[in-house]
JSON list of C-alpha atoms in Angstrom, two decimals:
[
{"chain": "M", "resi": 1, "resn": "UNK", "atom": "CA", "xyz": [0.06, -0.18, -0.09]},
{"chain": "M", "resi": 2, "resn": "UNK", "atom": "CA", "xyz": [1.30, 3.37, -0.93]},
{"chain": "M", "resi": 3, "resn": "UNK", "atom": "CA", "xyz": [1.46, 5.60, 2.20]},
{"chain": "M", "resi": 4, "resn": "UNK", "atom": "CA", "xyz": [1.15, 9.35, 1.60]},
{"chain": "M", "resi": 5, "resn": "UNK", "atom": "CA", "xyz": [2.46, 11.84, 4.52]},
{"chain": "M", "resi": 6, "resn": "UNK", "atom": "CA", "xyz": [1.29, 15.33, 4.43]},
{"chain": "M", "resi": 7, "resn": "UNK", "atom": "CA", "xyz": [3.27, 18.08, 6.05]},
{"chain": "M", "resi": 8, "resn": "UNK", "atom": "CA", "xyz": [3.02, 20.28, 8.14]},
{"chain": "M", "resi": 9, "resn": "UNK", "atom": "CA", "xyz": [0.20, 18.64, 10.25]},
{"chain": "M", "resi": 10, "resn": "UNK", "atom": "CA", "xyz": [-1.06, 22.27, 10.86]},
{"chain": "M", "resi": 11, "resn": "UNK", "atom": "CA", "xyz": [-0.25, 25.43, 9.13]},
{"chain": "M", "resi": 12, "resn": "UNK", "atom": "CA", "xyz": [-1.28, 28.74, 10.96]},
{"chain": "M", "resi": 13, "resn": "UNK", "atom": "CA", "xyz": [-1.58, 31.70, 8.66]},
{"chain": "M", "resi": 14, "resn": "UNK", "atom": "CA", "xyz": [-3.33, 35.04, 8.27]},
{"chain": "M", "resi": 15, "resn": "UNK", "atom": "CA", "xyz": [-5.86, 35.84, 5.42]},
{"chain": "M", "resi": 16, "resn": "UNK", "atom": "CA", "xyz": [-3.67, 36.99, 2.21]},
{"chain": "M", "resi": 17, "resn": "UNK", "atom": "CA", "xyz": [-0.82, 34.86, 2.81]},
{"chain": "M", "resi": 18, "resn": "UNK", "atom": "CA", "xyz": [0.68, 32.35, 0.78]},
{"chain": "M", "resi": 19, "resn": "UNK", "atom": "CA", "xyz": [-0.02, 28.48, 1.82]},
{"chain": "M", "resi": 20, "resn": "UNK", "atom": "CA", "xyz": [2.27, 25.74, 0.93]},
{"chain": "M", "resi": 21, "resn": "UNK", "atom": "CA", "xyz": [1.25, 22.27, 1.96]},
{"chain": "M", "resi": 22, "resn": "UNK", "atom": "CA", "xyz": [3.33, 19.06, 1.14]},
{"chain": "M", "resi": 23, "resn": "UNK", "atom": "CA", "xyz": [2.66, 15.35, 0.08]},
{"chain": "M", "resi": 24, "resn": "UNK", "atom": "CA", "xyz": [5.26, 12.83, -0.10]},
{"chain": "M", "resi": 25, "resn": "UNK", "atom": "CA", "xyz": [4.66, 9.11, -1.47]},
{"chain": "M", "resi": 26, "resn": "UNK", "atom": "CA", "xyz": [6.41, 6.26, -0.05]},
{"chain": "M", "resi": 27, "resn": "UNK", "atom": "CA", "xyz": [6.64, 5.05, -3.76]},
{"chain": "M", "resi": 28, "resn": "UNK", "atom": "CA", "xyz": [6.25, 6.81, -7.15]},
{"chain": "M", "resi": 29, "resn": "UNK", "atom": "CA", "xyz": [2.74, 7.43, -7.99]},
{"chain": "M", "resi": 30, "resn": "UNK", "atom": "CA", "xyz": [3.76, 9.11, -11.44]},
{"chain": "M", "resi": 31, "resn": "UNK", "atom": "CA", "xyz": [1.69, 12.24, -11.53]},
{"chain": "M", "resi": 32, "resn": "UNK", "atom": "CA", "xyz": [-1.54, 10.31, -10.33]},
{"chain": "M", "resi": 33, "resn": "UNK", "atom": "CA", "xyz": [-2.05, 12.65, -7.29]},
{"chain": "M", "resi": 34, "resn": "UNK", "atom": "CA", "xyz": [-5.12, 14.71, -6.24]},
{"chain": "M", "resi": 35, "resn": "UNK", "atom": "CA", "xyz": [-5.97, 17.28, -3.62]},
{"chain": "M", "resi": 36, "resn": "UNK", "atom": "CA", "xyz": [-9.02, 17.94, -1.89]},
{"chain": "M", "resi": 37, "resn": "UNK", "atom": "CA", "xyz": [-10.50, 20.49, 0.60]},
{"chain": "M", "resi": 38, "resn": "UNK", "atom": "CA", "xyz": [-12.81, 19.33, 3.50]},
{"chain": "M", "resi": 39, "resn": "UNK", "atom": "CA", "xyz": [-14.59, 21.86, 5.90]},
{"chain": "M", "resi": 40, "resn": "UNK", "atom": "CA", "xyz": [-16.56, 20.70, 9.13]},
{"chain": "M", "resi": 41, "resn": "UNK", "atom": "CA", "xyz": [-19.33, 18.99, 8.48]},
{"chain": "M", "resi": 42, "resn": "UNK", "atom": "CA", "xyz": [-19.03, 18.89, 4.89]},
{"chain": "M", "resi": 43, "resn": "UNK", "atom": "CA", "xyz": [-17.90, 15.89, 2.28]},
{"chain": "M", "resi": 44, "resn": "UNK", "atom": "CA", "xyz": [-14.35, 16.89, 0.46]},
{"chain": "M", "resi": 45, "resn": "UNK", "atom": "CA", "xyz": [-14.26, 18.91, -2.63]},
{"chain": "M", "resi": 46, "resn": "UNK", "atom": "CA", "xyz": [-11.93, 18.10, -5.05]},
{"chain": "M", "resi": 47, "resn": "UNK", "atom": "CA", "xyz": [-9.46, 20.78, -6.17]},
{"chain": "M", "resi": 48, "resn": "UNK", "atom": "CA", "xyz": [-6.59, 19.61, -8.11]},
{"chain": "M", "resi": 49, "resn": "UNK", "atom": "CA", "xyz": [-6.09, 16.32, -10.08]},
{"chain": "M", "resi": 50, "resn": "UNK", "atom": "CA", "xyz": [-3.19, 14.47, -11.91]},
{"chain": "M", "resi": 51, "resn": "UNK", "atom": "CA", "xyz": [-0.87, 16.79, -9.88]},
{"chain": "M", "resi": 52, "resn": "UNK", "atom": "CA", "xyz": [-1.58, 20.05, -11.49]},
{"chain": "M", "resi": 53, "resn": "UNK", "atom": "CA", "xyz": [-5.06, 20.17, -13.04]},
{"chain": "M", "resi": 54, "resn": "UNK", "atom": "CA", "xyz": [-7.40, 22.46, -11.52]},
{"chain": "M", "resi": 55, "resn": "UNK", "atom": "CA", "xyz": [-10.88, 20.73, -11.01]},
{"chain": "M", "resi": 56, "resn": "UNK", "atom": "CA", "xyz": [-13.94, 22.69, -12.49]},
{"chain": "M", "resi": 57, "resn": "UNK", "atom": "CA", "xyz": [-14.97, 25.97, -10.74]},
{"chain": "M", "resi": 58, "resn": "UNK", "atom": "CA", "xyz": [-11.75, 25.89, -8.55]},
{"chain": "M", "resi": 59, "resn": "UNK", "atom": "CA", "xyz": [-10.14, 29.42, -8.22]},
{"chain": "M", "resi": 60, "resn": "UNK", "atom": "CA", "xyz": [-6.86, 30.19, -9.73]},
{"chain": "M", "resi": 61, "resn": "UNK", "atom": "CA", "xyz": [-5.04, 30.81, -6.40]},
{"chain": "M", "resi": 62, "resn": "UNK", "atom": "CA", "xyz": [-5.08, 27.17, -6.02]},
{"chain": "M", "resi": 63, "resn": "UNK", "atom": "CA", "xyz": [-2.26, 25.37, -7.77]},
{"chain": "M", "resi": 64, "resn": "UNK", "atom": "CA", "xyz": [-0.57, 21.88, -7.79]},
{"chain": "M", "resi": 65, "resn": "UNK", "atom": "CA", "xyz": [3.15, 20.84, -8.46]},
{"chain": "M", "resi": 66, "resn": "UNK", "atom": "CA", "xyz": [5.15, 17.71, -8.24]},
{"chain": "M", "resi": 67, "resn": "UNK", "atom": "CA", "xyz": [5.61, 14.12, -9.75]},
{"chain": "M", "resi": 68, "resn": "UNK", "atom": "CA", "xyz": [6.93, 10.94, -8.83]},
{"chain": "M", "resi": 69, "resn": "UNK", "atom": "CA", "xyz": [7.20, 11.32, -4.57]},
{"chain": "M", "resi": 70, "resn": "UNK", "atom": "CA", "xyz": [7.07, 14.76, -3.80]},
{"chain": "M", "resi": 71, "resn": "UNK", "atom": "CA", "xyz": [4.10, 16.95, -4.36]},
{"chain": "M", "resi": 72, "resn": "UNK", "atom": "CA", "xyz": [2.84, 20.48, -3.27]},
{"chain": "M", "resi": 73, "resn": "UNK", "atom": "CA", "xyz": [-0.16, 22.44, -3.36]},
{"chain": "M", "resi": 74, "resn": "UNK", "atom": "CA", "xyz": [-0.10, 26.33, -3.30]},
{"chain": "M", "resi": 75, "resn": "UNK", "atom": "CA", "xyz": [-2.70, 28.77, -2.12]},
{"chain": "M", "resi": 76, "resn": "UNK", "atom": "CA", "xyz": [-1.30, 32.06, -3.34]},
{"chain": "M", "resi": 77, "resn": "UNK", "atom": "CA", "xyz": [-3.08, 34.35, -1.29]},
{"chain": "M", "resi": 78, "resn": "UNK", "atom": "CA", "xyz": [-5.44, 32.78, 1.52]},
{"chain": "M", "resi": 79, "resn": "UNK", "atom": "CA", "xyz": [-9.14, 33.67, 1.88]},
{"chain": "M", "resi": 80, "resn": "UNK", "atom": "CA", "xyz": [-11.18, 33.41, 4.86]},
{"chain": "M", "resi": 81, "resn": "UNK", "atom": "CA", "xyz": [-12.95, 30.25, 3.11]},
{"chain": "M", "resi": 82, "resn": "UNK", "atom": "CA", "xyz": [-9.76, 28.66, 2.50]},
{"chain": "M", "resi": 83, "resn": "UNK", "atom": "CA", "xyz": [-9.28, 27.85, 6.12]},
{"chain": "M", "resi": 84, "resn": "UNK", "atom": "CA", "xyz": [-9.95, 23.90, 6.26]},
{"chain": "M", "resi": 85, "resn": "UNK", "atom": "CA", "xyz": [-8.27, 20.62, 5.97]},
{"chain": "M", "resi": 86, "resn": "UNK", "atom": "CA", "xyz": [-6.71, 19.52, 2.95]},
{"chain": "M", "resi": 87, "resn": "UNK", "atom": "CA", "xyz": [-5.97, 15.82, 2.12]},
{"chain": "M", "resi": 88, "resn": "UNK", "atom": "CA", "xyz": [-3.73, 14.60, -0.96]},
{"chain": "M", "resi": 89, "resn": "UNK", "atom": "CA", "xyz": [-5.02, 11.37, -2.55]},
{"chain": "M", "resi": 90, "resn": "UNK", "atom": "CA", "xyz": [-3.01, 8.95, -5.19]},
{"chain": "M", "resi": 91, "resn": "UNK", "atom": "CA", "xyz": [-4.71, 6.71, -7.76]},
{"chain": "M", "resi": 92, "resn": "UNK", "atom": "CA", "xyz": [-1.60, 4.80, -8.86]},
{"chain": "M", "resi": 93, "resn": "UNK", "atom": "CA", "xyz": [-2.18, 1.55, -7.17]},
{"chain": "M", "resi": 94, "resn": "UNK", "atom": "CA", "xyz": [-4.99, 0.21, -5.51]},
{"chain": "M", "resi": 95, "resn": "UNK", "atom": "CA", "xyz": [-5.77, 0.68, -2.68]},
{"chain": "M", "resi": 96, "resn": "UNK", "atom": "CA", "xyz": [-6.09, 4.04, -3.60]},
{"chain": "M", "resi": 97, "resn": "UNK", "atom": "CA", "xyz": [-5.02, 6.09, -0.42]},
{"chain": "M", "resi": 98, "resn": "UNK", "atom": "CA", "xyz": [-5.34, 9.71, 1.24]},
{"chain": "M", "resi": 99, "resn": "UNK", "atom": "CA", "xyz": [-2.65, 11.41, 3.13]},
{"chain": "M", "resi": 100, "resn": "UNK", "atom": "CA", "xyz": [-3.91, 12.10, 6.94]},
{"chain": "M", "resi": 101, "resn": "UNK", "atom": "CA", "xyz": [-4.64, 15.88, 6.13]},
{"chain": "M", "resi": 102, "resn": "UNK", "atom": "CA", "xyz": [-3.25, 19.26, 6.76]},
{"chain": "M", "resi": 103, "resn": "UNK", "atom": "CA", "xyz": [-5.49, 21.79, 8.76]},
{"chain": "M", "resi": 104, "resn": "UNK", "atom": "CA", "xyz": [-4.98, 25.17, 7.54]},
{"chain": "M", "resi": 105, "resn": "UNK", "atom": "CA", "xyz": [-5.83, 27.52, 10.40]},
{"chain": "M", "resi": 106, "resn": "UNK", "atom": "CA", "xyz": [-6.37, 31.26, 10.95]},
{"chain": "M", "resi": 107, "resn": "UNK", "atom": "CA", "xyz": [-3.33, 32.77, 12.83]},
{"chain": "F", "resi": 1, "resn": "UNK", "atom": "CA", "xyz": [-27.14, 18.79, -11.44]},
{"chain": "F", "resi": 2, "resn": "UNK", "atom": "CA", "xyz": [-25.26, 15.73, -10.07]},
{"chain": "F", "resi": 3, "resn": "UNK", "atom": "CA", "xyz": [-26.90, 14.70, -6.80]},
{"chain": "F", "resi": 4, "resn": "UNK", "atom": "CA", "xyz": [-25.78, 11.87, -4.72]},
{"chain": "F", "resi": 5, "resn": "UNK", "atom": "CA", "xyz": [-27.93, 10.92, -1.69]},
{"chain": "F", "resi": 6, "resn": "UNK", "atom": "CA", "xyz": [-27.01, 8.23, 0.96]},
{"chain": "F", "resi": 7, "resn": "UNK", "atom": "CA", "xyz": [-29.20, 6.42, 3.11]},
{"chain": "F", "resi": 8, "resn": "UNK", "atom": "CA", "xyz": [-29.37, 3.54, 5.38]},
{"chain": "F", "resi": 9, "resn": "UNK", "atom": "CA", "xyz": [-26.86, 4.38, 8.04]},
{"chain": "F", "resi": 10, "resn": "UNK", "atom": "CA", "xyz": [-27.56, 4.01, 12.04]},
{"chain": "F", "resi": 11, "resn": "UNK", "atom": "CA", "xyz": [-26.71, 2.51, 14.80]},
{"chain": "F", "resi": 12, "resn": "UNK", "atom": "CA", "xyz": [-25.75, -1.21, 14.76]},
{"chain": "F", "resi": 13, "resn": "UNK", "atom": "CA", "xyz": [-24.43, -3.92, 17.42]},
{"chain": "F", "resi": 14, "resn": "UNK", "atom": "CA", "xyz": [-21.16, -5.58, 16.61]},
{"chain": "F", "resi": 15, "resn": "UNK", "atom": "CA", "xyz": [-21.63, -8.66, 14.52]},
{"chain": "F", "resi": 16, "resn": "UNK", "atom": "CA", "xyz": [-24.60, -7.11, 12.97]},
{"chain": "F", "resi": 17, "resn": "UNK", "atom": "CA", "xyz": [-25.24, -5.91, 9.45]},
{"chain": "F", "resi": 18, "resn": "UNK", "atom": "CA", "xyz": [-26.69, -2.86, 7.45]},
{"chain": "F", "resi": 19, "resn": "UNK", "atom": "CA", "xyz": [-27.07, -1.95, 3.73]},
{"chain": "F", "resi": 20, "resn": "UNK", "atom": "CA", "xyz": [-26.19, 1.65, 2.55]},
{"chain": "F", "resi": 21, "resn": "UNK", "atom": "CA", "xyz": [-27.80, 3.16, -0.38]},
{"chain": "F", "resi": 22, "resn": "UNK", "atom": "CA", "xyz": [-26.89, 5.85, -2.64]},
{"chain": "F", "resi": 23, "resn": "UNK", "atom": "CA", "xyz": [-29.48, 7.41, -5.17]},
{"chain": "F", "resi": 24, "resn": "UNK", "atom": "CA", "xyz": [-27.90, 9.18, -7.70]},
{"chain": "F", "resi": 25, "resn": "UNK", "atom": "CA", "xyz": [-29.62, 11.79, -10.25]},
{"chain": "F", "resi": 26, "resn": "UNK", "atom": "CA", "xyz": [-28.71, 14.43, -12.75]},
{"chain": "F", "resi": 27, "resn": "UNK", "atom": "CA", "xyz": [-26.30, 12.06, -14.64]},
{"chain": "F", "resi": 28, "resn": "UNK", "atom": "CA", "xyz": [-26.31, 8.51, -16.45]},
{"chain": "F", "resi": 29, "resn": "UNK", "atom": "CA", "xyz": [-25.15, 6.23, -13.50]},
{"chain": "F", "resi": 30, "resn": "UNK", "atom": "CA", "xyz": [-24.18, 3.53, -15.92]},
{"chain": "F", "resi": 31, "resn": "UNK", "atom": "CA", "xyz": [-21.36, 5.81, -17.57]},
{"chain": "F", "resi": 32, "resn": "UNK", "atom": "CA", "xyz": [-19.44, 6.16, -14.35]},
{"chain": "F", "resi": 33, "resn": "UNK", "atom": "CA", "xyz": [-17.08, 4.28, -11.88]},
{"chain": "F", "resi": 34, "resn": "UNK", "atom": "CA", "xyz": [-18.45, 4.87, -8.28]},
{"chain": "F", "resi": 35, "resn": "UNK", "atom": "CA", "xyz": [-16.90, 4.65, -4.75]},
{"chain": "F", "resi": 36, "resn": "UNK", "atom": "CA", "xyz": [-17.64, 4.17, -1.20]},
{"chain": "F", "resi": 37, "resn": "UNK", "atom": "CA", "xyz": [-15.23, 6.19, 1.05]},
{"chain": "F", "resi": 38, "resn": "UNK", "atom": "CA", "xyz": [-15.40, 6.55, 4.67]},
{"chain": "F", "resi": 39, "resn": "UNK", "atom": "CA", "xyz": [-14.22, 8.85, 7.41]},
{"chain": "F", "resi": 40, "resn": "UNK", "atom": "CA", "xyz": [-14.12, 7.66, 11.15]},
{"chain": "F", "resi": 41, "resn": "UNK", "atom": "CA", "xyz": [-14.98, 10.58, 13.60]},
{"chain": "F", "resi": 42, "resn": "UNK", "atom": "CA", "xyz": [-12.54, 13.40, 13.72]},
{"chain": "F", "resi": 43, "resn": "UNK", "atom": "CA", "xyz": [-9.94, 11.24, 11.40]},
{"chain": "F", "resi": 44, "resn": "UNK", "atom": "CA", "xyz": [-8.92, 11.08, 7.81]},
{"chain": "F", "resi": 45, "resn": "UNK", "atom": "CA", "xyz": [-10.34, 9.50, 4.66]},
{"chain": "F", "resi": 46, "resn": "UNK", "atom": "CA", "xyz": [-10.30, 5.79, 3.72]},
{"chain": "F", "resi": 47, "resn": "UNK", "atom": "CA", "xyz": [-11.43, 4.38, 0.49]},
{"chain": "F", "resi": 48, "resn": "UNK", "atom": "CA", "xyz": [-13.63, 1.07, 1.27]},
{"chain": "F", "resi": 49, "resn": "UNK", "atom": "CA", "xyz": [-14.44, 0.20, -2.12]},
{"chain": "F", "resi": 50, "resn": "UNK", "atom": "CA", "xyz": [-14.70, 1.25, -5.75]},
{"chain": "F", "resi": 51, "resn": "UNK", "atom": "CA", "xyz": [-17.14, -0.58, -8.56]},
{"chain": "F", "resi": 52, "resn": "UNK", "atom": "CA", "xyz": [-16.70, -0.36, -12.35]},
{"chain": "F", "resi": 53, "resn": "UNK", "atom": "CA", "xyz": [-19.54, 1.05, -14.29]},
{"chain": "F", "resi": 54, "resn": "UNK", "atom": "CA", "xyz": [-21.22, -2.15, -15.35]},
{"chain": "F", "resi": 55, "resn": "UNK", "atom": "CA", "xyz": [-20.43, -3.58, -11.83]},
{"chain": "F", "resi": 56, "resn": "UNK", "atom": "CA", "xyz": [-18.24, -6.43, -13.20]},
{"chain": "F", "resi": 57, "resn": "UNK", "atom": "CA", "xyz": [-14.95, -5.22, -11.50]},
{"chain": "F", "resi": 58, "resn": "UNK", "atom": "CA", "xyz": [-15.05, -4.56, -7.73]},
{"chain": "F", "resi": 59, "resn": "UNK", "atom": "CA", "xyz": [-11.92, -3.28, -5.34]},
{"chain": "F", "resi": 60, "resn": "UNK", "atom": "CA", "xyz": [-12.00, -3.52, -1.65]},
{"chain": "F", "resi": 61, "resn": "UNK", "atom": "CA", "xyz": [-9.75, -2.19, 0.96]},
{"chain": "F", "resi": 62, "resn": "UNK", "atom": "CA", "xyz": [-8.12, -4.95, 3.21]},
{"chain": "F", "resi": 63, "resn": "UNK", "atom": "CA", "xyz": [-10.08, -3.94, 6.23]},
{"chain": "F", "resi": 64, "resn": "UNK", "atom": "CA", "xyz": [-13.36, -4.86, 4.77]},
{"chain": "F", "resi": 65, "resn": "UNK", "atom": "CA", "xyz": [-12.54, -7.70, 2.27]},
{"chain": "F", "resi": 66, "resn": "UNK", "atom": "CA", "xyz": [-14.98, -10.52, 2.95]},
{"chain": "F", "resi": 67, "resn": "UNK", "atom": "CA", "xyz": [-17.24, -8.62, 4.99]},
{"chain": "F", "resi": 68, "resn": "UNK", "atom": "CA", "xyz": [-18.55, -5.95, 2.40]},
{"chain": "F", "resi": 69, "resn": "UNK", "atom": "CA", "xyz": [-20.01, -5.73, -0.95]},
{"chain": "F", "resi": 70, "resn": "UNK", "atom": "CA", "xyz": [-20.44, -3.24, -3.20]},
{"chain": "F", "resi": 71, "resn": "UNK", "atom": "CA", "xyz": [-23.17, -3.24, -6.09]},
{"chain": "F", "resi": 72, "resn": "UNK", "atom": "CA", "xyz": [-24.97, -1.23, -8.25]},
{"chain": "F", "resi": 73, "resn": "UNK", "atom": "CA", "xyz": [-28.39, -1.11, -10.36]},
{"chain": "F", "resi": 74, "resn": "UNK", "atom": "CA", "xyz": [-28.16, 1.21, -13.19]},
{"chain": "F", "resi": 75, "resn": "UNK", "atom": "CA", "xyz": [-31.59, 0.82, -14.03]},
{"chain": "F", "resi": 76, "resn": "UNK", "atom": "CA", "xyz": [-32.71, 2.12, -10.56]},
{"chain": "F", "resi": 77, "resn": "UNK", "atom": "CA", "xyz": [-29.86, 4.76, -10.35]},
{"chain": "F", "resi": 78, "resn": "UNK", "atom": "CA", "xyz": [-28.61, 3.32, -7.18]},
{"chain": "F", "resi": 79, "resn": "UNK", "atom": "CA", "xyz": [-25.25, 2.31, -5.53]},
{"chain": "F", "resi": 80, "resn": "UNK", "atom": "CA", "xyz": [-25.32, -0.09, -2.67]},
{"chain": "F", "resi": 81, "resn": "UNK", "atom": "CA", "xyz": [-22.87, -1.18, 0.03]},
{"chain": "F", "resi": 82, "resn": "UNK", "atom": "CA", "xyz": [-23.98, -4.36, 2.18]},
{"chain": "F", "resi": 83, "resn": "UNK", "atom": "CA", "xyz": [-21.76, -4.29, 5.52]},
{"chain": "F", "resi": 84, "resn": "UNK", "atom": "CA", "xyz": [-21.78, -7.70, 7.39]},
{"chain": "F", "resi": 85, "resn": "UNK", "atom": "CA", "xyz": [-19.88, -8.71, 10.52]},
{"chain": "F", "resi": 86, "resn": "UNK", "atom": "CA", "xyz": [-19.53, -5.14, 11.51]},
{"chain": "F", "resi": 87, "resn": "UNK", "atom": "CA", "xyz": [-16.92, -4.07, 14.14]},
{"chain": "F", "resi": 88, "resn": "UNK", "atom": "CA", "xyz": [-16.69, -0.89, 16.28]},
{"chain": "F", "resi": 89, "resn": "UNK", "atom": "CA", "xyz": [-13.54, 0.16, 13.89]},
{"chain": "F", "resi": 90, "resn": "UNK", "atom": "CA", "xyz": [-15.98, 0.31, 11.08]},
{"chain": "F", "resi": 91, "resn": "UNK", "atom": "CA", "xyz": [-17.79, 3.37, 12.62]},
{"chain": "F", "resi": 92, "resn": "UNK", "atom": "CA", "xyz": [-17.48, 6.32, 10.38]},
{"chain": "F", "resi": 93, "resn": "UNK", "atom": "CA", "xyz": [-19.54, 8.62, 8.02]},
{"chain": "F", "resi": 94, "resn": "UNK", "atom": "CA", "xyz": [-19.69, 6.49, 4.58]},
{"chain": "F", "resi": 95, "resn": "UNK", "atom": "CA", "xyz": [-19.46, 8.62, 1.54]},
{"chain": "F", "resi": 96, "resn": "UNK", "atom": "CA", "xyz": [-20.62, 7.65, -1.97]},
{"chain": "F", "resi": 97, "resn": "UNK", "atom": "CA", "xyz": [-18.81, 9.56, -4.94]},
{"chain": "F", "resi": 98, "resn": "UNK", "atom": "CA", "xyz": [-18.74, 9.68, -8.55]},
{"chain": "F", "resi": 99, "resn": "UNK", "atom": "CA", "xyz": [-15.33, 9.07, -10.57]},
{"chain": "F", "resi": 100, "resn": "UNK", "atom": "CA", "xyz": [-14.26, 12.16, -12.60]},
{"chain": "F", "resi": 101, "resn": "UNK", "atom": "CA", "xyz": [-13.35, 9.70, -15.61]},
{"chain": "F", "resi": 102, "resn": "UNK", "atom": "CA", "xyz": [-15.70, 7.95, -17.55]},
{"chain": "F", "resi": 103, "resn": "UNK", "atom": "CA", "xyz": [-16.65, 4.10, -18.24]},
{"chain": "F", "resi": 104, "resn": "UNK", "atom": "CA", "xyz": [-14.19, 4.41, -21.18]},
{"chain": "F", "resi": 105, "resn": "UNK", "atom": "CA", "xyz": [-11.42, 6.20, -19.25]},
{"chain": "F", "resi": 106, "resn": "UNK", "atom": "CA", "xyz": [-12.07, 5.60, -15.48]},
{"chain": "F", "resi": 107, "resn": "UNK", "atom": "CA", "xyz": [-9.97, 7.86, -13.27]},
{"chain": "F", "resi": 108, "resn": "UNK", "atom": "CA", "xyz": [-10.27, 6.82, -9.44]},
{"chain": "F", "resi": 109, "resn": "UNK", "atom": "CA", "xyz": [-10.63, 10.78, -8.80]},
{"chain": "F", "resi": 110, "resn": "UNK", "atom": "CA", "xyz": [-14.06, 11.03, -6.85]},
{"chain": "F", "resi": 111, "resn": "UNK", "atom": "CA", "xyz": [-15.35, 14.48, -8.00]},
{"chain": "F", "resi": 112, "resn": "UNK", "atom": "CA", "xyz": [-19.02, 14.48, -6.64]},
{"chain": "F", "resi": 113, "resn": "UNK", "atom": "CA", "xyz": [-19.79, 13.32, -3.04]},
{"chain": "F", "resi": 114, "resn": "UNK", "atom": "CA", "xyz": [-22.74, 12.68, -1.31]},
{"chain": "F", "resi": 115, "resn": "UNK", "atom": "CA", "xyz": [-23.29, 14.30, 2.30]},
{"chain": "F", "resi": 116, "resn": "UNK", "atom": "CA", "xyz": [-22.66, 11.13, 3.76]},
{"chain": "F", "resi": 117, "resn": "UNK", "atom": "CA", "xyz": [-24.42, 8.86, 6.13]},
{"chain": "F", "resi": 118, "resn": "UNK", "atom": "CA", "xyz": [-23.33, 7.79, 9.64]},
{"chain": "F", "resi": 119, "resn": "UNK", "atom": "CA", "xyz": [-22.92, 4.10, 10.68]},
{"chain": "F", "resi": 120, "resn": "UNK", "atom": "CA", "xyz": [-21.93, 3.82, 14.38]},
{"chain": "F", "resi": 121, "resn": "UNK", "atom": "CA", "xyz": [-21.22, 0.28, 15.57]},
{"chain": "F", "resi": 122, "resn": "UNK", "atom": "CA", "xyz": [-21.70, -0.22, 19.38]},
{"chain": "F", "resi": 123, "resn": "UNK", "atom": "CA", "xyz": [-23.18, -2.44, 21.89]}
]
């Protein structure tokens, strides 16, 4: 099973700041990595798929990069609605797996 | 618009059974692979099961293999998860999700999610 390790566990930032979230895979997943945002009491929302493709309706301030084992989700300028938990997910090998999440909280 | 509505969750004793349903609307169910994904209280996400558009191919997490069965009825626009021999560690919100890809090119990227149904396994 491919293990995805996200860092940091918590990111404390202010609105307008840049957020950089990391996801590292235990083996190469090529570019088969997605990012999701989840707010309390809600289902996850797809942000980025295949490492760098924004899903429909996702603002341009969200961007993804990386390949192989190291990936990054960047939020260029945090809006209040961006404070949430973010998960990465690989679809290279079954079982598809998620990282443990990074919480972006208001400083 | 795409809508997924789960039902069937509730409180069940260890060793018991439940059948979850997911009613799909706003798209043609037979065109898409579907998933069940769960989230234990305060924890992260775990992919439970994945089924091809026709239902002929099914994948299960090791944690549920032999106990859970995923199925679908495309004519009824419904996805199901039969859960047997339930354990305390199966307690979670269970989400039904539709794939981003199509039956021709599946993607294992859940793009549409239901609101989830809570399953609690406790004596």
